[in-house]
């Protein structure tokens, strides 16, 4: 009996590590699939030739390098960011409904970007990133402050309600600005619904450093989130600084949500659904939930993007719309499950 439990634990760790390897292979496969699929199908042989021996005279090669490859890389980065942001927020708040879109973080980032375009005339993505950071941070602080009012503090239900109210309020302000400013609407209309279309390599270069910092910061919060998931009293008894842990987790979520919103717009439900699927596979250990979420979310996002490209050729359905169709039923089912009142 004494040796069975450790052996079983090692076997489970090995199985989870093997699962991560399998997900990494799937990420590579969906990336190649994303490059080959679209209004103009391209074979894998052509993709490989374009990557290894680029021919500037080839239309297919230019499509791959100028359109498909940057779009796929943005999808991989944004997907990983959204998956990690959702997992971090769910762990830090012990709220199964926590997600950048539900807690108002996406709406805050979107509002500041729209204000920057409408009031300041900003059109550079490099400025979008900073505006998104500020908006995401302000929205998160306001939501947490509102939910913290009262004797019981920021409970999961109060966080969800405060986030939903904040999201509705901010989205109404964004809609009012866009309705009264046709120039701003024309500038951000495709970005607002969440889209990977038209993203060039310059976007990858500008947001990649921020997303890299956010991803690393999120991955190192695993032990902190494990402590917070057992409750504040237990975390403190284990010597954990609860305030500092939540601040680090919040900073990681703001960086990830802000940079991903600046790059692809406010894409909903990816950060909500993926951590729950990861948790069902790995159990409650956030040191596994985080890397699983980081790899599963790009698979979902790129898969949704490919579906949006092929269902209505020669046009396409933006990825934010497809993920909403996928995520909304999951969200409804999640709300109806009483066992998920807290994590």
Coordinates of N, CA and C in Angstrom, one line a residue, residues 59-257:
X59 N 2.4 33.1 -56.4 CA 1.2 33.6 -55.7 C 0.9 32.9 -54.4
X60 N 1.0 31.6 -54.4 CA 0.8 30.8 -53.2 C 1.8 31.1 -52.2
X61 N 3.0 31.2 -52.5 CA 4.1 31.5 -51.5 C 3.8 32.9 -50.9
X62 N 3.4 33.9 -51.7 CA 3.2 35.2 -51.1 C 1.9 35.2 -50.2
X63 N 0.9 34.4 -50.6 CA -0.3 34.2 -49.7 C 0.1 33.6 -48.4
X64 N 1.0 32.6 -48.4 CA 1.4 32.0 -47.2 C 2.2 33.0 -46.3
X65 N 3.2 33.7 -46.9 CA 4.0 34.5 -46.0 C 3.4 35.8 -45.6
X66 N 2.5 36.4 -46.5 CA 1.9 37.7 -46.2 C 0.6 37.6 -45.5
X67 N -0.1 36.5 -45.6 CA -1.5 36.4 -45.1 C -1.6 35.2 -44.1
X68 N -1.4 34.0 -44.6 CA -1.7 32.8 -43.8 C -0.8 32.6 -42.6
X69 N 0.5 32.8 -42.8 CA 1.5 32.5 -41.7 C 1.3 33.5 -40.5
X70 N 1.3 34.9 -40.8 CA 1.1 35.8 -39.7 C -0.2 35.6 -39.0
X71 N -1.3 35.3 -39.8 CA -2.6 35.1 -39.2 C -2.5 33.9 -38.2
X72 N -1.9 32.8 -38.7 CA -1.8 31.6 -37.8 C -0.9 31.9 -36.6
X73 N 0.2 32.6 -36.7 CA 1.0 32.9 -35.5 C 0.2 33.8 -34.5
X74 N -0.5 34.8 -35.0 CA -1.4 35.6 -34.1 C -2.4 34.7 -33.4
X75 N -3.0 33.8 -34.2 CA -4.0 32.9 -33.6 C -3.3 32.0 -32.5
X76 N -2.1 31.5 -32.7 CA -1.5 30.7 -31.7 C -1.2 31.5 -30.4
X77 N -0.6 32.7 -30.6 CA -0.3 33.6 -29.5 C -1.5 34.1 -28.7
X78 N -2.5 34.5 -29.4 CA -3.8 35.0 -28.8 C -4.5 33.9 -28.1
X79 N -4.5 32.7 -28.7 CA -5.2 31.5 -28.1 C -4.5 31.2 -26.8
X80 N -3.2 31.1 -26.8 CA -2.5 30.7 -25.6 C -2.7 31.8 -24.5
X81 N -2.7 33.0 -24.9 CA -3.0 34.1 -23.9 C -4.3 34.0 -23.3
X82 N -5.4 33.8 -24.1 CA -6.7 33.7 -23.6 C -6.9 32.5 -22.7
X83 N -6.4 31.4 -23.1 CA -6.5 30.2 -22.3 C -5.9 30.4 -20.9
X84 N -4.6 30.9 -20.9 CA -4.0 31.2 -19.7 C -4.7 32.2 -18.8
X85 N -5.1 33.3 -19.5 CA -5.8 34.4 -18.7 C -7.0 33.8 -18.0
X86 N -7.8 33.0 -18.7 CA -9.0 32.4 -18.1 C -8.7 31.5 -16.9
X87 N -7.7 30.7 -17.1 CA -7.3 29.8 -16.0 C -6.8 30.5 -14.8
X88 N -5.9 31.6 -15.1 CA -5.4 32.4 -13.9 C -6.5 33.1 -13.2
X89 N -7.5 33.7 -13.9 CA -8.6 34.4 -13.3 C -9.5 33.4 -12.5
X90 N -9.7 32.3 -13.0 CA -10.6 31.3 -12.3 C -9.9 30.8 -11.0
X91 N -8.6 30.6 -11.1 CA -7.9 30.2 -9.9 C -7.7 31.3 -8.9
X92 N -7.4 32.5 -9.3 CA -7.2 33.6 -8.4 C -8.5 34.1 -7.7
X93 N -9.6 34.0 -8.4 CA -10.9 34.4 -7.8 C -11.7 33.3 -7.3
X94 N -11.3 32.0 -7.5 CA -12.1 30.8 -7.2 C -13.5 30.9 -7.8
X95 N -13.5 31.4 -9.0 CA -14.8 31.6 -9.6 C -14.8 30.9 -11.0
X96 N -15.7 29.9 -11.1 CA -15.7 29.1 -12.4 C -16.2 29.9 -13.6
X97 N -16.8 31.1 -13.3 CA -17.3 31.9 -14.4 C -16.3 33.0 -14.8
X98 N -15.1 33.0 -14.2 CA -14.1 34.1 -14.4 C -13.5 33.9 -15.8
X99 N -13.4 35.0 -16.5 CA -13.0 35.0 -17.9 C -12.8 36.5 -18.3
X100 N -11.8 36.8 -19.1 CA -11.6 38.2 -19.4 C -12.8 38.9 -20.0
X101 N -13.6 38.1 -20.7 CA -14.8 38.8 -21.3 C -15.9 38.9 -20.3
X102 N -16.1 38.0 -19.4 CA -17.2 38.1 -18.4 C -16.8 39.0 -17.3
X103 N -15.6 39.2 -16.9 CA -15.2 40.1 -15.8 C -15.0 41.5 -16.3
X104 N -15.3 41.8 -17.5 CA -15.2 43.2 -18.0 C -13.9 43.6 -18.5
X105 N -12.9 42.7 -18.5 CA -11.5 43.1 -18.9 C -11.5 43.3 -20.4
X106 N -12.1 42.5 -21.2 CA -12.1 42.7 -22.6 C -12.8 44.0 -22.9
X107 N -14.0 44.2 -22.3 CA -14.7 45.4 -22.5 C -14.0 46.7 -22.2
X108 N -13.2 46.7 -21.1 CA -12.4 47.8 -20.7 C -11.3 48.1 -21.7
X109 N -10.6 47.0 -22.1 CA -9.6 47.2 -23.2 C -10.2 47.8 -24.4
X110 N -11.4 47.2 -24.8 CA -12.0 47.7 -26.1 C -12.4 49.2 -26.0
X111 N -13.0 49.6 -24.8 CA -13.4 50.9 -24.7 C -12.2 51.9 -24.8
X112 N -11.1 51.6 -24.2 CA -10.0 52.5 -24.2 C -9.4 52.6 -25.6
X113 N -9.4 51.5 -26.3 CA -8.9 51.5 -27.7 C -9.9 52.4 -28.6
X114 N -11.2 52.2 -28.5 CA -12.2 52.9 -29.2 C -12.1 54.4 -28.9
X115 N -11.9 54.7 -27.6 CA -11.7 56.1 -27.2 C -10.4 56.7 -27.8
X116 N -9.4 55.9 -27.9 CA -8.1 56.4 -28.4 C -8.3 56.7 -29.9
X117 N -9.0 55.8 -30.6 CA -9.3 56.1 -32.1 C -10.2 57.3 -32.3
X118 N -11.3 57.3 -31.5 CA -12.3 58.4 -31.7 C -11.8 59.8 -31.2
X119 N -11.1 59.8 -30.1 CA -10.7 61.1 -29.5 C -9.4 61.6 -29.9
X120 N -8.4 60.6 -29.9 CA -7.0 61.0 -30.1 C -6.6 60.7 -31.6
X121 N -7.4 60.0 -32.3 CA -7.0 59.7 -33.7 C -5.9 58.6 -33.8
X122 N -5.8 57.8 -32.8 CA -4.7 56.8 -32.8 C -5.1 55.6 -33.7
X123 N -4.2 55.2 -34.6 CA -4.4 54.0 -35.5 C -3.2 53.0 -35.4
X124 N -2.2 53.4 -34.7 CA -1.0 52.4 -34.6 C -1.3 51.3 -33.6
X125 N -1.0 50.1 -34.0 CA -1.2 49.0 -33.0 C -0.3 49.1 -31.8
X126 N 0.9 49.7 -31.9 CA 1.7 49.8 -30.8 C 1.0 50.7 -29.7
X127 N 0.2 51.6 -30.1 CA -0.6 52.4 -29.1 C -1.8 51.6 -28.6
X128 N -2.4 50.8 -29.5 CA -3.5 49.9 -29.1 C -3.1 49.1 -27.9
X129 N -1.9 48.6 -27.9 CA -1.5 47.7 -26.8 C -1.5 48.4 -25.5
X130 N -1.0 49.6 -25.4 CA -0.9 50.3 -24.2 C -2.3 50.8 -23.7
X131 N -3.1 51.2 -24.7 CA -4.5 51.5 -24.3 C -5.2 50.3 -23.8
X132 N -5.0 49.2 -24.4 CA -5.7 48.0 -24.0 C -5.3 47.6 -22.6
X133 N -4.0 47.7 -22.3 CA -3.5 47.4 -20.9 C -4.2 48.3 -19.9
X134 N -4.2 49.6 -20.2 CA -4.8 50.5 -19.2 C -6.3 50.2 -19.0
X135 N -7.0 50.0 -20.1 CA -8.4 49.7 -20.0 C -8.7 48.4 -19.3
X136 N -7.9 47.4 -19.6 CA -8.1 46.1 -18.9 C -7.8 46.2 -17.4
X137 N -6.8 46.9 -17.0 CA -6.4 47.1 -15.6 C -7.5 47.9 -14.9
X138 N -8.0 49.0 -15.5 CA -9.0 49.8 -14.8 C -10.3 49.0 -14.6
X139 N -10.7 48.3 -15.7 CA -11.9 47.5 -15.6 C -11.8 46.4 -14.5
X140 N -10.7 45.7 -14.5 CA -10.5 44.7 -13.5 C -10.5 45.2 -12.1
X141 N -9.9 46.4 -11.8 CA -9.9 47.0 -10.5 C -11.3 47.4 -10.1
X142 N -12.0 48.0 -11.0 CA -13.4 48.5 -10.7 C -14.3 47.3 -10.4
X143 N -14.2 46.2 -11.2 CA -15.0 45.1 -10.9 C -14.7 44.4 -9.6
X144 N -13.4 44.3 -9.3 CA -13.0 43.7 -8.0 C -13.4 44.6 -6.8
X145 N -13.3 45.9 -7.0 CA -13.7 46.8 -5.9 C -15.2 46.7 -5.6
X146 N -16.0 46.7 -6.7 CA -17.4 46.6 -6.5 C -17.8 45.3 -5.9
X147 N -17.2 44.2 -6.3 CA -17.5 42.9 -5.8 C -17.0 42.7 -4.3
X148 N -16.1 43.5 -3.9 CA -15.5 43.4 -2.6 C -16.4 44.2 -1.5
X149 N -17.3 45.0 -2.0 CA -18.2 45.7 -1.1 C -19.0 44.7 -0.3
X150 N -19.2 45.0 1.0 CA -20.0 44.1 1.8 C -19.1 43.3 2.8
X151 N -19.8 42.6 3.7 CA -19.1 41.9 4.7 C -18.4 40.7 4.2
X152 N -19.0 40.0 3.2 CA -18.5 38.7 2.7 C -17.4 38.8 1.7
X153 N -17.1 40.1 1.2 CA -16.0 40.3 0.3 C -16.4 39.9 -1.1
X154 N -15.4 39.7 -1.9 CA -15.5 39.4 -3.4 C -15.8 37.9 -3.6
X155 N -17.1 37.5 -3.4 CA -17.5 36.1 -3.7 C -17.6 35.8 -5.2
X156 N -17.5 34.6 -5.6 CA -17.6 34.3 -7.0 C -18.9 34.8 -7.6
X157 N -20.0 34.7 -7.0 CA -21.3 35.2 -7.6 C -21.2 36.7 -7.7
X158 N -20.7 37.4 -6.7 CA -20.6 38.9 -6.8 C -19.6 39.3 -7.9
X159 N -18.6 38.6 -8.1 CA -17.6 38.9 -9.1 C -18.3 38.8 -10.5
X160 N -19.0 37.7 -10.7 CA -19.7 37.4 -12.0 C -20.7 38.5 -12.2
X161 N -21.5 38.9 -11.2 CA -22.5 39.9 -11.4 C -21.9 41.3 -11.7
X162 N -20.9 41.6 -10.9 CA -20.2 42.9 -11.2 C -19.5 42.9 -12.5
X163 N -18.9 41.8 -12.9 CA -18.3 41.8 -14.3 C -19.3 41.9 -15.4
X164 N -20.5 41.2 -15.2 CA -21.5 41.3 -16.2 C -22.1 42.7 -16.4
X165 N -22.3 43.3 -15.2 CA -22.8 44.7 -15.2 C -21.8 45.7 -15.9
X166 N -20.5 45.5 -15.5 CA -19.5 46.3 -16.1 C -19.3 46.1 -17.6
X167 N -19.4 44.9 -18.0 CA -19.3 44.6 -19.4 C -20.4 45.2 -20.2
X168 N -21.7 45.1 -19.7 CA -22.8 45.7 -20.4 C -22.7 47.2 -20.4
X169 N -22.2 47.8 -19.3 CA -22.1 49.3 -19.3 C -21.0 49.8 -20.3
X170 N -19.9 49.1 -20.3 CA -18.8 49.5 -21.2 C -19.1 49.3 -22.6
X171 N -19.8 48.2 -22.9 CA -20.2 47.9 -24.3 C -21.2 48.9 -24.8
X172 N -22.1 49.3 -23.9 CA -23.0 50.4 -24.4 C -22.3 51.7 -24.7
X173 N -21.3 52.0 -23.9 CA -20.5 53.2 -24.2 C -19.8 53.1 -25.6
X174 N -19.2 51.9 -25.8 CA -18.5 51.6 -27.1 C -19.5 51.8 -28.2
X175 N -20.7 51.2 -28.1 CA -21.7 51.3 -29.1 C -22.1 52.7 -29.4
X176 N -22.3 53.5 -28.4 CA -22.6 54.9 -28.5 C -21.6 55.7 -29.3
X177 N -20.3 55.4 -29.0 CA -19.2 56.1 -29.7 C -19.2 55.7 -31.1
X178 N -19.3 54.4 -31.4 CA -19.3 53.9 -32.8 C -20.4 54.4 -33.6
X179 N -21.6 54.6 -33.0 CA -22.8 55.0 -33.7 C -22.7 56.5 -34.1
X180 N -21.9 57.3 -33.3 CA -21.8 58.7 -33.5 C -20.5 59.1 -34.2
X181 N -19.7 58.1 -34.5 CA -18.4 58.4 -35.2 C -18.2 57.3 -36.3
X182 N -18.7 57.6 -37.5 CA -18.5 56.6 -38.6 C -17.0 56.3 -38.9
X183 N -16.1 57.3 -38.7 CA -14.7 57.1 -39.0 C -14.2 56.0 -38.0
X184 N -14.5 56.1 -36.7 CA -14.1 55.2 -35.7 C -14.7 53.8 -36.0
X185 N -16.0 53.8 -36.4 CA -16.6 52.5 -36.7 C -15.9 51.8 -37.9
X186 N -15.5 52.6 -38.9 CA -14.8 52.0 -40.1 C -13.5 51.5 -39.7
X187 N -12.8 52.1 -38.7 CA -11.5 51.8 -38.3 C -11.5 50.5 -37.5
X188 N -12.5 50.2 -36.6 CA -12.5 49.1 -35.7 C -13.6 48.1 -35.9
X189 N -14.4 48.2 -36.9 CA -15.5 47.3 -37.0 C -15.2 45.8 -37.1
X190 N -14.1 45.5 -37.8 CA -13.7 44.0 -37.9 C -13.0 43.7 -36.6
X191 N -12.2 44.6 -36.1 CA -11.5 44.3 -34.9 C -12.4 44.1 -33.7
X192 N -13.5 44.8 -33.7 CA -14.4 44.8 -32.5 C -15.1 43.4 -32.3
X193 N -15.4 42.7 -33.3 CA -16.0 41.4 -33.2 C -15.0 40.3 -32.9
X194 N -13.8 40.6 -33.0 CA -12.7 39.6 -32.8 C -12.4 38.9 -34.1
X195 N -11.2 39.2 -34.6 CA -10.8 38.6 -35.9 C -9.3 38.4 -36.0
X196 N -9.0 37.4 -36.8 CA -7.6 37.2 -37.1 C -7.2 37.6 -38.5
X197 N -8.3 38.0 -39.3 CA -8.1 38.3 -40.7 C -7.3 39.6 -40.8
X198 N -6.4 39.7 -41.8 CA -5.6 40.9 -42.1 C -4.5 41.2 -41.1
X199 N -4.2 40.3 -40.2 CA -3.1 40.5 -39.3 C -1.8 40.2 -39.9
X200 N -0.9 41.1 -40.0 CA 0.4 40.9 -40.6 C 1.5 40.6 -39.6
X201 N 2.7 40.4 -40.1 CA 3.8 40.0 -39.3 C 4.2 41.2 -38.3
X202 N 3.9 42.4 -38.7 CA 4.2 43.6 -37.8 C 3.4 43.5 -36.5
X203 N 2.2 42.9 -36.6 CA 1.4 42.8 -35.4 C 2.0 41.7 -34.5
X204 N 2.5 40.6 -35.1 CA 3.2 39.6 -34.4 C 4.4 40.2 -33.6
X205 N 5.2 41.0 -34.3 CA 6.4 41.6 -33.7 C 6.1 42.5 -32.6
X206 N 5.0 43.2 -32.7 CA 4.6 44.2 -31.7 C 4.0 43.6 -30.4
X207 N 3.2 42.6 -30.6 CA 2.5 42.0 -29.4 C 3.3 40.8 -28.8
X208 N 4.1 40.2 -29.6 CA 4.8 39.0 -29.1 C 5.6 39.2 -27.8
X209 N 6.4 40.3 -27.6 CA 7.1 40.5 -26.3 C 6.1 40.6 -25.1
X210 N 5.0 41.3 -25.3 CA 4.1 41.5 -24.2 C 3.5 40.1 -23.8
X211 N 3.1 39.4 -24.9 CA 2.4 38.1 -24.6 C 3.5 37.1 -24.0
X212 N 4.7 37.2 -24.4 CA 5.7 36.3 -23.9 C 5.9 36.6 -22.4
X213 N 5.9 37.8 -22.0 CA 6.0 38.2 -20.6 C 4.8 37.7 -19.8
X214 N 3.6 37.9 -20.4 CA 2.4 37.5 -19.7 C 2.3 36.0 -19.6
X215 N 2.7 35.2 -20.6 CA 2.7 33.8 -20.5 C 3.6 33.2 -19.5
X216 N 4.9 33.8 -19.4 CA 5.8 33.3 -18.4 C 5.3 33.7 -17.0
X217 N 4.8 34.9 -16.8 CA 4.2 35.3 -15.5 C 3.1 34.4 -15.1
X218 N 2.2 34.0 -16.1 CA 1.1 33.2 -15.7 C 1.5 31.8 -15.3
X219 N 2.5 31.2 -16.1 CA 2.9 29.9 -15.8 C 3.6 29.7 -14.4
X220 N 4.2 30.8 -13.9 CA 4.9 30.7 -12.6 C 3.9 30.9 -11.5
X221 N 2.6 31.2 -11.8 CA 1.6 31.3 -10.7 C 1.0 30.0 -10.3
X222 N 1.4 28.9 -10.9 CA 0.8 27.6 -10.6 C 0.7 27.3 -9.1
X223 N 1.8 27.4 -8.4 CA 1.8 27.1 -6.9 C 0.9 28.1 -6.2
X224 N 1.0 29.3 -6.6 CA 0.1 30.3 -5.9 C -1.3 30.0 -6.1
X225 N -1.7 29.7 -7.3 CA -3.1 29.4 -7.6 C -3.6 28.1 -6.9
X226 N -2.7 27.1 -6.7 CA -3.0 25.9 -5.9 C -3.3 26.3 -4.5
X227 N -2.6 27.2 -3.9 CA -2.8 27.7 -2.6 C -4.1 28.5 -2.5
X228 N -4.4 29.4 -3.4 CA -5.6 30.2 -3.4 C -6.8 29.3 -3.6
X229 N -6.7 28.2 -4.4 CA -7.9 27.4 -4.7 C -8.4 26.7 -3.4
X230 N -7.5 26.6 -2.4 CA -7.9 25.9 -1.1 C -8.5 26.9 -0.2
X231 N -8.6 28.2 -0.5 CA -9.2 29.2 0.3 C -8.1 30.1 0.9
X232 N -8.5 31.3 1.3 CA -7.5 32.3 1.8 C -6.9 31.9 3.1
X233 N -7.7 31.3 4.0 CA -7.2 30.9 5.3 C -6.2 29.8 5.2
X234 N -6.5 28.8 4.3 CA -5.5 27.7 4.2 C -4.2 28.3 3.5
X235 N -4.4 29.1 2.5 CA -3.2 29.7 1.8 C -2.3 30.5 2.8
X236 N -3.0 31.3 3.7 CA -2.2 32.0 4.7 C -1.5 31.1 5.6
X237 N -2.2 30.0 6.0 CA -1.6 29.1 7.0 C -0.4 28.4 6.4
X238 N -0.3 28.3 5.1 CA 0.8 27.7 4.4 C 1.9 28.7 4.1
X239 N 1.8 29.9 4.6 CA 2.8 30.9 4.5 C 2.7 31.8 3.2
X240 N 1.6 31.7 2.5 CA 1.4 32.4 1.3 C 0.9 33.8 1.5
X241 N 1.4 34.8 0.8 CA 0.9 36.1 0.8 C -0.2 36.3 -0.2
X242 N -1.5 36.2 0.3 CA -2.6 36.2 -0.6 C -2.7 37.4 -1.4
X243 N -2.5 38.6 -0.9 CA -2.6 39.8 -1.6 C -1.6 39.9 -2.7
X244 N -0.3 39.5 -2.5 CA 0.7 39.5 -3.5 C 0.4 38.5 -4.6
X245 N -0.1 37.3 -4.2 CA -0.4 36.2 -5.1 C -1.5 36.7 -6.1
X246 N -2.5 37.3 -5.6 CA -3.6 37.8 -6.4 C -3.1 38.9 -7.3
X247 N -2.2 39.8 -6.8 CA -1.7 40.9 -7.6 C -0.9 40.3 -8.8
X248 N -0.1 39.3 -8.5 CA 0.7 38.8 -9.6 C -0.2 38.1 -10.6
X249 N -1.2 37.3 -10.2 CA -2.1 36.7 -11.1 C -2.9 37.7 -11.9
X250 N -3.3 38.8 -11.2 CA -4.1 39.8 -11.9 C -3.2 40.5 -12.9
X251 N -1.9 40.8 -12.6 CA -1.1 41.4 -13.6 C -0.9 40.5 -14.8
X252 N -0.7 39.2 -14.6 CA -0.6 38.3 -15.7 C -1.8 38.3 -16.6
X253 N -3.0 38.3 -15.9 CA -4.2 38.3 -16.7 C -4.4 39.6 -17.5
X254 N -4.1 40.7 -16.9 CA -4.2 42.0 -17.6 C -3.3 42.1 -18.8
X255 N -2.0 41.7 -18.6 CA -1.1 41.7 -19.8 C -1.6 40.8 -20.9
X256 N -2.0 39.6 -20.5 CA -2.5 38.6 -21.6 C -3.7 39.1 -22.2
X257 N -4.7 39.5 -21.5 CA -6.0 40.0 -22.0 C -5.8 41.3 -22.8

